Amino acid sequence: MPVGLVVQKYGGTSVADPDRIKAVADHVAFTRNHGNDVVVVVSAMGKSTDNLISLANAVSNIQPGREMDMLLTAGERISMSLLSIALAGIGIEAVSFTGSQVGIITDTIHTKAKILEVKGDRVRDALSQGKVVVVAGFQGVSTDSEVTTLGRGGSDTTAVALAAALNADVCEIYTDVTGVFTADPRIVPQARKLQRLQFDEMLEMAGVGSKVLALRSVEFARNHNVPIHVRSSYTWEPGTWVTTDASEGAAMEDPIISGVVQDASESKVTVIAVPDRPGVSAALFENLANANINVDMIVQNVSLDGSSTDITFTVPRTDLARAVQRLEQAKSDLKFAEVKSDTNVAKISVIGVGMRSHAGVALKMFETLAGKGINIQVISTSEIKVSVLVAAEYTELAVRALHTAYELDAA
Ligand code: ASP
Ligand code: MG
């Protein structure tokens, strides 16, 4: 292993109990003893963030963001100090810090703050004294000097942001899977672990339902060119590298599609008989944007009689009730006939940078689904992704069929 500065992030399952924490301490010691400087970012133990949220729910429906952040940051404090204690037990000098102490400066939006700046002075000082530094993930301090959290899964972002600020050689993300797979192995047993992946692909995967890395952490890694190595804290085997453009030689043999991802977290909304005149779509979506509801896939049918058309789109299931309510309120203004919704849908996406240089990728997707008798309800695309919305009961059939069609099955 080359000597350098390594940032290692351990997720909740990796520090779930004393034995897991001791295993992590051993691996940190191993990395340190090979001459590397090591900065560790930890998540809260196991389900402890969920448990803290349940406690809040048990005492009140009204949950001020500031107090929720004070509460939830406690989870990561427990794991950071326990890991440092475990390191002391095996003779490694370590020091733990909160996000605030290391100068992770965020905006003032409690419970989903964005990082504005990482100072990191105390980390650099401690490293120069030969210590391992353990930092609480998922948290920072706002420009108003209040403690903030970065949103669920935010420890990944802490790790990448620190790696960028410290100019680390790699940001290793340790989790309970061995890497990023060509499909969810619970659905496709022949799914393969990807050796490497480009930031753009990982970004698209995280955006369409892959849970391996938090979306914001990948954005951060791409913007600051921080190589990420996703790997397992159970097997410690090499995992998946997420980097900028793949090395040239290997690119020739790259598959066109890197992965198939399913997402059951969205619902479909159809607005029936929307007047077909300029400005109506804008007004309709403005209503949703004002309520902070993210619209994803959109189709507008051609109007048959020239006077009205149906518009179909998807929203996060958690926002469905609010979206429908907003639209109902706008009904008399916008003069459409009806709003319908369907929660029984799944989005299936195929992703790969190879699409940039190969034609017929979408066609193969549509033919494969047609061959299985699966009806496509909505389609959306990007330069390196094709997504379709199908009835939820076809999720597994669709993912397996596509995985085979794009020749991703392990030999
Ligand atoms: N503990 C936080 C959560 O459960 C942050 C993280 O794990 O990344 O969302
Ligand atoms: Mg996580």
Short mmCIF file of C-alpha atoms in Angstrom, two decimals, residues 60-403:
data_model
loop_
_atom_site.label_atom_id
_atom_site.label_comp_id
_atom_site.label_asym_id
_atom_site.label_seq_id
_atom_site.Cartn_x
_atom_site.Cartn_y
_atom_site.Cartn_z
CA SER A 60 -43.56 16.00 20.20
CA ASN A 61 -44.87 16.54 16.70
CA ILE A 62 -43.24 19.93 16.68
CA GLN A 63 -39.53 19.45 16.22
CA PRO A 64 -37.44 22.60 15.91
CA GLY A 65 -34.61 21.98 13.44
CA ARG A 66 -32.00 23.34 15.80
CA GLU A 67 -32.97 20.91 18.54
CA MET A 68 -33.17 17.98 16.12
CA ASP A 69 -29.62 18.77 15.05
CA MET A 70 -28.43 18.94 18.66
CA LEU A 71 -30.08 15.57 19.23
CA LEU A 72 -28.90 13.75 16.09
CA THR A 73 -25.28 14.93 16.24
CA ALA A 74 -25.02 13.09 19.57
CA GLY A 75 -25.11 9.76 17.69
CA GLU A 76 -21.86 10.44 15.84
CA ARG A 77 -20.23 11.77 19.04
CA ILE A 78 -20.73 8.40 20.66
CA SER A 79 -19.08 6.46 17.83
CA MET A 80 -16.18 8.90 17.38
CA SER A 81 -15.20 8.76 21.03
CA LEU A 82 -15.67 4.99 21.32
CA LEU A 83 -13.47 4.42 18.28
CA SER A 84 -10.77 6.70 19.72
CA ILE A 85 -10.97 4.79 23.00
CA ALA A 86 -10.71 1.49 21.11
CA LEU A 87 -7.63 2.84 19.30
CA ALA A 88 -6.06 3.85 22.61
CA GLY A 89 -6.61 0.27 23.75
CA ILE A 90 -4.39 -1.05 20.96
CA GLY A 91 -1.70 1.56 21.40
CA ILE A 92 -2.69 4.00 18.65
CA GLU A 93 -2.78 7.63 19.61
CA ALA A 94 -6.06 9.09 18.36
CA VAL A 95 -8.13 12.17 18.94
CA SER A 96 -11.80 12.69 18.13
CA PHE A 97 -13.43 15.91 16.98
CA THR A 98 -16.95 17.05 16.23
CA GLY A 99 -17.72 18.62 12.86
CA SER A 100 -17.77 21.99 14.55
CA GLN A 101 -14.33 21.47 16.10
CA VAL A 102 -12.69 20.75 12.76
CA GLY A 103 -14.34 23.73 11.11
CA ILE A 104 -16.90 22.16 8.80
CA ILE A 105 -18.77 25.38 8.09
CA THR A 106 -22.30 25.03 6.71
CA ASP A 107 -25.23 27.23 5.75
CA THR A 108 -27.98 27.75 8.31
CA ILE A 109 -30.55 25.22 7.03
CA HIS A 110 -31.04 22.89 9.99
CA THR A 111 -31.40 19.14 9.29
CA LYS A 112 -30.13 19.48 5.69
CA ALA A 113 -27.31 21.98 5.79
CA LYS A 114 -24.86 22.35 2.92
CA ILE A 115 -21.11 22.55 3.52
CA LEU A 116 -19.70 25.96 2.58
CA GLU A 117 -16.13 25.50 3.70
CA VAL A 118 -13.87 23.02 5.49
CA LYS A 119 -11.14 24.61 7.60
CA GLY A 120 -9.53 21.45 8.96
CA ASP A 121 -6.76 23.18 10.94
CA ARG A 122 -7.16 20.99 14.00
CA VAL A 123 -7.04 17.90 11.80
CA ARG A 124 -3.77 19.04 10.20
CA ASP A 125 -2.26 19.86 13.62
CA ALA A 126 -3.20 16.50 15.09
CA LEU A 127 -1.89 14.65 12.02
CA SER A 128 1.40 16.49 12.26
CA GLN A 129 1.65 15.28 15.86
CA GLY A 130 1.37 11.73 14.54
CA LYS A 131 -2.17 11.13 15.71
CA VAL A 132 -5.02 9.37 14.01
CA VAL A 133 -7.92 11.81 13.73
CA VAL A 134 -11.50 10.62 14.18
CA VAL A 135 -14.21 13.01 13.03
CA ALA A 136 -17.95 12.81 13.67
CA GLY A 137 -19.74 12.49 10.34
CA PHE A 138 -22.92 14.21 9.15
CA GLN A 139 -22.43 17.46 11.02
CA GLY A 140 -20.98 20.94 10.96
CA VAL A 141 -21.40 24.39 12.41
CA SER A 142 -23.39 27.08 10.64
CA THR A 143 -22.36 30.60 9.77
CA ASP A 144 -24.61 31.49 12.75
CA SER A 145 -22.47 29.29 15.06
CA GLU A 146 -25.21 26.70 15.46
CA VAL A 147 -24.68 22.95 15.20
CA THR A 148 -26.14 21.58 11.95
CA THR A 149 -26.58 18.21 10.25
CA LEU A 150 -26.09 17.47 6.56
CA GLY A 151 -29.18 15.31 5.92
CA ARG A 152 -29.54 11.54 6.20
CA GLY A 153 -26.52 9.67 4.92
CA GLY A 154 -24.45 12.84 5.31
CA SER A 155 -21.35 11.15 6.73
CA ASP A 156 -20.30 10.22 3.20
CA THR A 157 -20.29 13.93 2.39
CA THR A 158 -18.25 14.75 5.50
CA ALA A 159 -15.65 12.21 4.44
CA VAL A 160 -15.38 13.43 0.86
CA ALA A 161 -15.32 17.08 1.93
CA LEU A 162 -12.51 16.41 4.40
CA ALA A 163 -10.61 14.39 1.81
CA ALA A 164 -10.89 17.30 -0.61
CA ALA A 165 -9.84 19.91 1.97
CA LEU A 166 -6.87 17.84 3.13
CA ASN A 167 -5.92 16.82 -0.40
CA ALA A 168 -6.08 13.16 0.61
CA ASP A 169 -4.90 10.46 -1.77
CA VAL A 170 -8.12 8.51 -1.41
CA CYS A 171 -11.44 8.56 0.39
CA GLU A 172 -12.31 5.01 1.41
CA ILE A 173 -15.98 4.42 2.15
CA TYR A 174 -16.45 1.28 4.24
CA THR A 175 -19.90 -0.21 4.19
CA ASP A 176 -21.79 -3.51 4.47
CA VAL A 177 -21.48 -4.38 0.76
CA THR A 178 -18.25 -5.15 -1.07
CA GLY A 179 -18.64 -2.39 -3.64
CA VAL A 180 -20.95 -1.05 -6.34
CA PHE A 181 -22.65 -3.79 -8.33
CA THR A 182 -24.04 -4.00 -11.87
CA ALA A 183 -27.46 -4.47 -10.19
CA ASP A 184 -28.83 -5.08 -6.72
CA PRO A 185 -27.51 -8.58 -5.88
CA ARG A 186 -30.70 -9.31 -3.93
CA ILE A 187 -32.59 -9.09 -7.25
CA VAL A 188 -29.91 -10.30 -9.65
CA PRO A 189 -27.77 -13.05 -8.12
CA GLN A 190 -25.41 -12.91 -11.15
CA ALA A 191 -24.70 -9.21 -10.59
CA ARG A 192 -21.00 -8.39 -10.65
CA LYS A 193 -18.98 -6.01 -8.52
CA LEU A 194 -17.70 -3.15 -10.67
CA GLN A 195 -13.97 -2.61 -10.40
CA ARG A 196 -14.26 1.01 -11.34
CA LEU A 197 -16.84 3.57 -12.28
CA GLN A 198 -16.76 7.17 -13.39
CA PHE A 199 -18.12 9.97 -11.21
CA ASP A 200 -20.83 10.74 -13.76
CA GLU A 201 -22.05 7.16 -13.68
CA MET A 202 -22.04 7.00 -9.88
CA LEU A 203 -23.85 10.33 -9.78
CA GLU A 204 -26.59 9.01 -12.07
CA MET A 205 -26.81 5.78 -10.06
CA ALA A 206 -27.16 7.65 -6.77
CA GLY A 207 -29.75 9.90 -8.40
CA VAL A 208 -31.96 7.01 -9.50
CA GLY A 209 -32.04 4.97 -6.33
CA SER A 210 -28.64 3.33 -5.72
CA LYS A 211 -28.06 3.64 -1.97
CA VAL A 212 -24.35 2.85 -1.89
CA LEU A 213 -23.18 6.48 -1.75
CA ALA A 214 -25.10 9.63 -0.81
CA LEU A 215 -25.72 11.76 -3.91
CA ARG A 216 -24.17 14.91 -2.46
CA SER A 217 -20.95 13.11 -1.59
CA VAL A 218 -20.54 12.03 -5.21
CA GLU A 219 -21.19 15.58 -6.44
CA PHE A 220 -18.53 16.79 -4.04
CA ALA A 221 -16.07 14.11 -5.12
CA ARG A 222 -16.56 14.93 -8.78
CA ASN A 223 -16.27 18.68 -8.27
CA HIS A 224 -13.07 18.30 -6.26
CA ASN A 225 -11.74 15.21 -8.03
CA VAL A 226 -11.48 13.04 -4.89
CA PRO A 227 -11.03 9.34 -5.79
CA ILE A 228 -13.49 7.20 -3.81
CA HIS A 229 -12.93 3.55 -2.97
CA VAL A 230 -16.17 1.86 -1.83
CA ARG A 231 -15.41 -1.33 0.09
CA SER A 232 -16.54 -3.69 2.79
CA SER A 233 -15.70 -3.47 6.48
CA TYR A 234 -16.59 -7.16 6.79
CA THR A 235 -14.26 -8.66 4.21
CA TRP A 236 -11.79 -5.77 3.70
CA GLU A 237 -11.35 -6.93 0.09
CA PRO A 238 -10.75 -4.35 -2.68
CA GLY A 239 -14.03 -2.78 -3.73
CA THR A 240 -15.11 -0.32 -6.42
CA TRP A 241 -13.09 2.74 -7.39
CA VAL A 242 -15.08 5.81 -8.37
CA THR A 243 -12.86 8.25 -10.20
CA THR A 244 -12.72 10.71 -13.02
CA ASP A 245 -12.46 9.37 -16.60
CA ALA A 246 -11.35 5.78 -16.56
CA SER A 247 -7.76 5.00 -17.47
CA GLU A 248 -7.35 5.07 -21.25
CA GLY A 249 -6.21 1.54 -22.00
CA ALA A 250 -9.07 -0.18 -20.28
CA ALA A 251 -11.70 2.14 -21.68
CA MET A 252 -11.77 0.23 -24.97
CA GLU A 253 -13.22 -2.83 -23.27
CA ASP A 254 -15.66 -0.94 -21.11
CA PRO A 255 -19.19 -2.26 -21.32
CA ILE A 256 -21.73 0.14 -22.77
CA ILE A 257 -23.91 -0.20 -19.68
CA SER A 258 -22.38 -0.22 -16.21
CA GLY A 259 -25.48 -0.93 -14.21
CA VAL A 260 -29.22 -1.41 -13.90
CA VAL A 261 -30.86 0.37 -10.96
CA GLN A 262 -34.41 0.19 -9.64
CA ASP A 263 -36.14 2.85 -7.57
CA ALA A 264 -39.44 2.30 -5.78
CA SER A 265 -39.46 5.66 -4.05
CA GLU A 266 -41.43 7.66 -6.63
CA SER A 267 -45.10 7.98 -7.50
CA LYS A 268 -46.83 8.93 -10.71
CA VAL A 269 -49.14 11.91 -11.05
CA THR A 270 -51.32 12.52 -14.12
CA VAL A 271 -53.09 15.82 -14.68
CA ILE A 272 -55.96 15.22 -17.08
CA ALA A 273 -57.17 17.62 -19.75
CA VAL A 274 -54.78 20.48 -19.17
CA PRO A 275 -55.61 23.44 -21.49
CA ASP A 276 -53.15 23.36 -24.39
CA ARG A 277 -51.80 26.88 -24.38
CA PRO A 278 -48.47 28.53 -23.55
CA GLY A 279 -47.71 29.05 -19.88
CA VAL A 280 -49.93 26.33 -18.43
CA SER A 281 -47.16 23.78 -17.84
CA ALA A 282 -45.02 26.48 -16.31
CA ALA A 283 -47.81 27.48 -13.94
CA LEU A 284 -48.47 23.88 -13.01
CA PHE A 285 -44.86 23.06 -12.17
CA GLU A 286 -44.30 26.40 -10.48
CA ASN A 287 -46.89 25.33 -7.93
CA LEU A 288 -44.84 22.26 -7.12
CA ALA A 289 -41.49 24.04 -7.15
CA ASN A 290 -42.82 26.61 -4.70
CA ALA A 291 -43.66 23.76 -2.34
CA ASN A 292 -40.10 22.39 -2.73
CA ILE A 293 -41.34 19.28 -4.50
CA ASN A 294 -38.85 17.79 -6.96
CA VAL A 295 -40.44 16.62 -10.18
CA ASP A 296 -38.49 13.93 -11.98
CA MET A 297 -39.79 12.23 -15.14
CA ILE A 298 -42.25 14.20 -17.27
CA VAL A 299 -44.34 13.38 -20.34
CA GLN A 300 -46.85 15.58 -22.04
CA ASN A 301 -49.05 13.89 -24.59
CA VAL A 302 -49.89 15.58 -27.88
CA SER A 303 -53.37 17.01 -27.71
CA LEU A 304 -55.80 15.19 -29.93
CA ASP A 305 -58.30 17.94 -30.46
CA GLY A 306 -55.93 20.87 -30.06
CA SER A 307 -57.57 22.13 -26.90
CA SER A 308 -56.24 20.05 -24.05
CA THR A 309 -53.61 17.46 -23.16
CA ASP A 310 -52.62 15.16 -20.28
CA ILE A 311 -49.39 15.71 -18.38
CA THR A 312 -47.77 12.86 -16.44
CA PHE A 313 -44.80 13.14 -14.09
CA THR A 314 -43.23 11.56 -11.03
CA VAL A 315 -42.56 12.97 -7.56
CA PRO A 316 -41.00 11.40 -4.46
CA ARG A 317 -43.64 9.25 -2.76
CA THR A 318 -43.10 11.16 0.46
CA ASP A 319 -44.21 14.35 -1.34
CA LEU A 320 -47.17 12.83 -3.20
CA ALA A 321 -49.91 13.95 -0.83
CA ARG A 322 -48.61 17.53 -0.85
CA ALA A 323 -48.25 17.54 -4.63
CA VAL A 324 -51.83 16.38 -5.18
CA GLN A 325 -53.09 18.90 -2.65
CA ARG A 326 -51.20 21.73 -4.37
CA LEU A 327 -52.57 20.75 -7.76
CA GLU A 328 -56.14 20.46 -6.47
CA GLN A 329 -55.83 23.99 -5.14
CA ALA A 330 -54.70 25.23 -8.56
CA LYS A 331 -57.41 23.36 -10.44
CA SER A 332 -59.87 26.21 -10.87
CA ASP A 333 -57.11 28.61 -11.97
CA LEU A 334 -55.48 26.25 -14.45
CA LYS A 335 -58.79 24.76 -15.62
CA PHE A 336 -57.72 21.16 -15.98
CA ALA A 337 -60.18 18.31 -15.42
CA GLU A 338 -58.64 16.03 -12.82
CA VAL A 339 -55.52 14.86 -10.92
CA LYS A 340 -54.82 11.14 -10.68
CA SER A 341 -51.99 9.45 -8.85
CA ASP A 342 -50.46 5.98 -8.76
CA THR A 343 -48.04 4.73 -6.12
CA ASN A 344 -47.72 1.31 -7.71
CA VAL A 345 -44.80 2.21 -9.98
CA ALA A 346 -41.05 1.66 -10.15
CA LYS A 347 -38.39 3.46 -12.10
CA ILE A 348 -35.87 1.23 -13.85
CA SER A 349 -32.70 2.86 -15.18
CA VAL A 350 -29.75 1.70 -17.24
CA ILE A 351 -26.59 3.76 -16.86
CA GLY A 352 -23.27 3.86 -18.64
CA VAL A 353 -20.85 6.32 -20.19
CA GLY A 354 -20.64 3.96 -23.18
CA MET A 355 -23.99 5.38 -24.29
CA ARG A 356 -22.20 8.51 -25.43
CA SER A 357 -20.60 6.59 -28.27
CA HIS A 358 -23.10 3.80 -28.97
CA ALA A 359 -26.49 4.01 -30.67
CA GLY A 360 -29.42 1.75 -29.95
CA VAL A 361 -29.12 1.55 -26.16
CA ALA A 362 -32.66 2.82 -25.53
CA LEU A 363 -34.02 0.64 -28.32
CA LYS A 364 -32.55 -2.45 -26.68
CA MET A 365 -34.17 -1.46 -23.39
CA PHE A 366 -37.61 -1.00 -24.97
CA GLU A 367 -37.34 -4.25 -26.96
CA THR A 368 -36.24 -6.20 -23.90
CA LEU A 369 -39.14 -4.93 -21.82
CA ALA A 370 -41.60 -5.49 -24.66
CA GLY A 371 -40.32 -9.05 -24.96
CA LYS A 372 -41.36 -9.62 -21.35
CA GLY A 373 -44.75 -7.99 -21.87
CA ILE A 374 -43.86 -5.05 -19.63
CA ASN A 375 -45.62 -1.79 -20.47
CA ILE A 376 -43.57 1.42 -20.31
CA GLN A 377 -45.48 4.32 -18.77
CA VAL A 378 -42.97 7.18 -18.83
CA ILE A 379 -39.48 7.54 -20.30
CA SER A 380 -36.69 9.98 -19.47
CA THR A 381 -33.10 10.12 -20.59
CA SER A 382 -29.80 11.86 -19.99
CA GLU A 383 -26.60 11.58 -21.96
CA ILE A 384 -25.60 8.45 -20.04
CA LYS A 385 -28.91 7.12 -18.66
CA VAL A 386 -32.27 5.83 -19.85
CA SER A 387 -35.05 5.50 -17.27
CA VAL A 388 -38.50 4.01 -17.67
CA LEU A 389 -41.45 3.88 -15.31
CA VAL A 390 -43.22 0.51 -15.09
CA ALA A 391 -45.79 -1.12 -12.81
CA ALA A 392 -44.08 -2.02 -9.53
CA GLU A 393 -44.81 -5.74 -9.81
CA TYR A 394 -42.49 -5.94 -12.85
CA THR A 395 -39.46 -4.54 -11.02
CA GLU A 396 -37.55 -7.78 -10.60
CA LEU A 397 -38.45 -9.17 -14.02
CA ALA A 398 -37.39 -5.92 -15.70
CA VAL A 399 -34.09 -5.59 -13.84
CA ARG A 400 -33.13 -9.23 -14.49
CA ALA A 401 -34.10 -9.09 -18.17
CA LEU A 402 -32.12 -5.89 -18.75
CA HIS A 403 -29.11 -7.19 -16.85
#
